[in-house]
Amino acid sequence: MADNLNKFSFTFNISVQCPITKARTGYIQVVHYDVETPVFMPVGTQGSLKGLLPQQLEQLGCQIILGNTYHLGNRPGSEILDKAGGLHKFMNWNRALLTDSGGFQMVSLLKLAKITEEGVEFSSPFDGSKCLLTPERSIQIQNSIGADIIMQLDDVVHSLTEKPRVEEAMYRTTRWLDRCLIAHTKPNTQSIFPIVQGGLDPILRTESVEQLKQRKVNGYAIGGLSGGESKEDFWKMVHLTTDILPKDKPRYLMGVGIAVDLVVCTALGVDMYDCVFPSRTARFGCALIHTGQLNLKQSRYSTDKRPIDETCTCTTCKTYNRSYIHQIVTVETTACHILTVHNIAFQMRLMKEIRQSITEQRYPKYVQDYMLKVYPNKDYPKWIVNALRAVNIILL
Amino acid sequence: MKFTSKVTLPCTARLGVLSEIERLPNLSYQTPLLLIYTKRGCIPHLCKDVFKMLSPEKCFLLASLPSTLLMAEYIKEFNHFSEYVSMEEYPLFLTIQDPAECTKSGFHKHDSISVWSRNGRLSINPDRYMNVVEIFKPDMYVSLCDGDTDKNSSQKRINKAIEKSKNFFDKCMQRHVESNVLKNKGFLAPIEGGYNLQAREKCIKYMKDKPILGYIIDGLHKNGIDTQNIYFDEIKHVIQHSLNLLPGNKLRIMLGCWNPSAVLDLINLGVDVFDSTYPFMMTEEKKALLFSCTSCTHQEQQFVNLSFKKYRDNFTPICKSCHCATCKNYTKAYIHHLIQVKELLAQVLLMIHNVHHYIEFFKTVRIHIKDGTFQEYKNKIQSKYSMQM
């Protein structure tokens, strides 16, 4: 028992570092699972992932999923989660979990949220009463949820905000990190990741990293991106941040999950990703394929006898044809389930290919081939060409 | 298709076997049989791999026209309906109206009936119907019929329903025997006549010597969830009278959302086939079935409604002695939470439990009939109902 309690809750091992790009593959060992990186984490906002059973998620190869603290804190609430013994037990998920801090939802969902030094003030969407999410309260809820990796509460600002506010948010984020680390009651089983802020300003980003590096943490999240900035600004910020973050800790790029972004950002040295996109787009009847997505509601699929993707081995592609999916899409809940299965399988297969090609030391070639498959006419977006050139990949 | 039954006395619970399914010759089914309800080719909320996990046996599926009729033009390009919806390993029974949807009354024409699809009303005459049946190629199906009657129907409406159904039957029967793709499929005749004994008798006289697999006793309700509120006593005389007149060696089917107590009474009178609309409807109402459990502490309960707040911190399964994937892995508190936050997994978990519970119920019924203990079993289950009725 004593051994178990003292077991270090977090280790990160890099097995192979790409000699040409910044890509690396390895694994993160947390209490519930050994997660292979680079990894994509599907989002299961409220303790379930769009109608899929945890068993189906395991079969799909999901190693870690994300829960939203804001939602889980409201319902079922920390009292129930404590009684249940945490979210793992509550939802019967035996692999790794990560929770966000709740801050992002607060700012994006609640237009009236007001940020002070104390925390995020907002009116409850249920009864309109004034609530305050402090760094301490966020960690308290995340301790009840019990995810393997938890996020500090950060001062979220839109990526296109004016500099003085970005600067304030960056410094405040560091101060809030310190409050989170103090409030954290389960450091043996849960690891807090701080969040790098600083908007699109290289000096502020660098300063943010420098401050966070002085704290004892197991990994870092890159925040404040993927919020409407240009792709050129986006990749430059990722590139800069991974350059200065410690090499021996995992880097988690928040809110990124489109296939080409995953391929590029892995080359820039990112290890973890999350995005609602694959499951959200399934709900609207869209299936992911290498060149984008199929909107199965379109009438052209009504007579299409093929599976979504002939090369895909998921149960959806092995079972259903496009014509039938067209008939049930957005009408039967089953259609949402089978598209989610496919879209998660798509993300998992991509990440597996990425890990394998890094392991076999052929990642640059993989990236070249991948981009050619997506852009067969070689009309590569400029930001992809530039980002990859920065890590020594010249597209074919 | 073939049905064999050990004919005992009329109007008693009986065992039988459905076999020689042309498309799936290795499968056979014992009666009393449960057909698994599908809509648009799906078992509601369950994708195929989850359904396979729920039941490793190849269940007999039920499909109806309102949700499938407009698919016909696409199914034409496939071998049959079951292939189109990727359920080719399962036999299929095609019926006219959707037993889970309240059928809109009226809109009658002498040569057709109305079926309501998502895009509105469709008029179906026997030729259009048989064209669809030839495309779908169900393993068992019923002649086009007018079942738009219930307890309150007028004599005039009942007579019309019978006349139309007889007329449709002749036309469908003729196409059935002439069709190479259909002639070996199971073909059923409807028994109409509302709650009127003379009308039922008239209909049965017409149908009883036809060379068919069996009968659907139709025209007792207009489908949907309200069927569960029909007391057996209201229909007992109609069913008894009909079954006494029908040949004992033919299959008898009664579709709809009958409550389990009524199902037991109907089995007791010799009805052979039912469908799983009831567990589906209970799922939609956020209820988890318990009625056939005789070993747990919730002995007197028919179901639990998991949307109730009292389950928020109940960390036990729906039923401790249930072997379904839901009860093995999840608690009432978790399902309550999923209902509260409107997550689709709530219906998935309830459907797994409810359909499993109902499949097990039918298995238990067959064992008790075989062992000669059906009356005791029936009384035990029905005591849960009498307490609340």
Short mmCIF file of C-alpha atoms in Angstrom, two decimals, chain A residues 46-48 50-56 72 75-76 79-80 83-84 90-92 302-303 305 315 319-321 323-324 327-328 331-334 336-338, chain B residues 39-50 53 71 74 77-78 84-86 118 312-313 315 329-330 333-334 337-338 340-341 343-345 348-349 352:
data_model
loop_
_atom_site.label_atom_id
_atom_site.label_comp_id
_atom_site.label_asym_id
_atom_site.label_seq_id
_atom_site.Cartn_x
_atom_site.Cartn_y
_atom_site.Cartn_z
CA GLN A 46 -19.95 15.74 -19.21
CA GLY A 47 -18.65 12.28 -18.39
CA SER A 48 -19.55 10.62 -21.67
CA LYS A 50 -21.39 11.42 -27.58
CA GLY A 51 -23.20 8.18 -26.84
CA LEU A 52 -20.19 5.87 -27.03
CA LEU A 53 -19.57 3.32 -24.31
CA PRO A 54 -16.16 3.53 -22.61
CA GLN A 55 -15.67 0.01 -23.93
CA GLN A 56 -16.07 1.30 -27.49
CA LEU A 72 -18.88 18.50 -14.28
CA ARG A 75 -23.63 18.47 -12.80
CA PRO A 76 -23.18 16.04 -11.17
CA GLU A 79 -20.28 16.24 -3.86
CA ILE A 80 -21.53 13.40 -6.08
CA LYS A 83 -19.09 10.08 -3.20
CA ALA A 84 -18.57 8.16 -6.43
CA PHE A 90 -18.44 7.31 -11.90
CA MET A 91 -18.27 6.75 -15.66
CA ASN A 92 -16.37 3.45 -15.53
CA SER A 302 -28.09 8.88 -51.44
CA THR A 303 -26.99 6.39 -54.08
CA LYS A 305 -22.84 2.27 -52.06
CA THR A 315 -16.66 -0.90 -37.38
CA THR A 319 -20.50 -2.23 -41.63
CA TYR A 320 -22.42 0.65 -43.18
CA ASN A 321 -22.66 2.17 -46.67
CA SER A 323 -26.40 5.61 -48.92
CA TYR A 324 -27.87 4.14 -45.75
CA GLN A 327 -30.96 8.04 -44.83
CA ILE A 328 -30.51 8.09 -41.07
CA VAL A 331 -32.53 11.59 -37.73
CA GLU A 332 -31.52 8.52 -35.74
CA THR A 333 -29.16 8.80 -32.75
CA THR A 334 -27.47 5.67 -34.09
CA CYS A 336 -24.48 10.11 -34.63
CA HIS A 337 -22.87 7.14 -32.83
CA ILE A 338 -21.55 5.48 -35.96
CA LYS B 39 -36.88 2.12 -37.04
CA ARG B 40 -35.22 3.19 -40.30
CA GLY B 41 -33.30 -0.05 -40.07
CA CYS B 42 -31.78 0.79 -36.67
CA ILE B 43 -32.50 -0.69 -33.30
CA PRO B 44 -33.08 2.73 -31.71
CA HIS B 45 -29.94 4.13 -30.01
CA LEU B 46 -27.86 1.02 -30.67
CA CYS B 47 -25.31 0.69 -33.42
CA LYS B 48 -24.70 -2.79 -34.69
CA ASP B 49 -21.62 -3.61 -32.60
CA VAL B 50 -23.39 -2.57 -29.39
CA MET B 53 -22.73 -7.22 -27.54
CA MET B 71 -35.70 4.11 -48.82
CA TYR B 74 -32.15 3.15 -52.96
CA GLU B 77 -29.70 -1.16 -55.92
CA PHE B 78 -28.98 -3.70 -53.17
CA TYR B 84 -28.93 -2.14 -47.22
CA VAL B 85 -29.13 -1.52 -43.47
CA SER B 86 -26.24 -3.95 -42.84
CA ARG B 118 -41.20 11.98 -42.12
CA ARG B 312 -28.39 11.09 -7.95
CA ASP B 313 -26.21 9.36 -5.36
CA PHE B 315 -24.18 3.99 -6.78
CA ASN B 329 -20.64 -1.54 -15.55
CA TYR B 330 -22.80 1.44 -14.58
CA ALA B 333 -26.37 7.67 -10.31
CA TYR B 334 -24.36 7.75 -13.54
CA HIS B 337 -26.51 12.23 -14.44
CA LEU B 338 -26.54 11.40 -18.18
CA GLN B 340 -29.87 15.32 -16.42
CA VAL B 341 -27.28 16.60 -18.88
CA GLU B 343 -26.25 12.92 -23.02
CA LEU B 344 -27.16 10.32 -25.64
CA LEU B 345 -25.42 7.61 -23.64
CA VAL B 348 -27.96 3.75 -25.02
CA LEU B 349 -27.50 2.34 -21.50
CA ILE B 352 -29.20 -2.12 -23.50
#
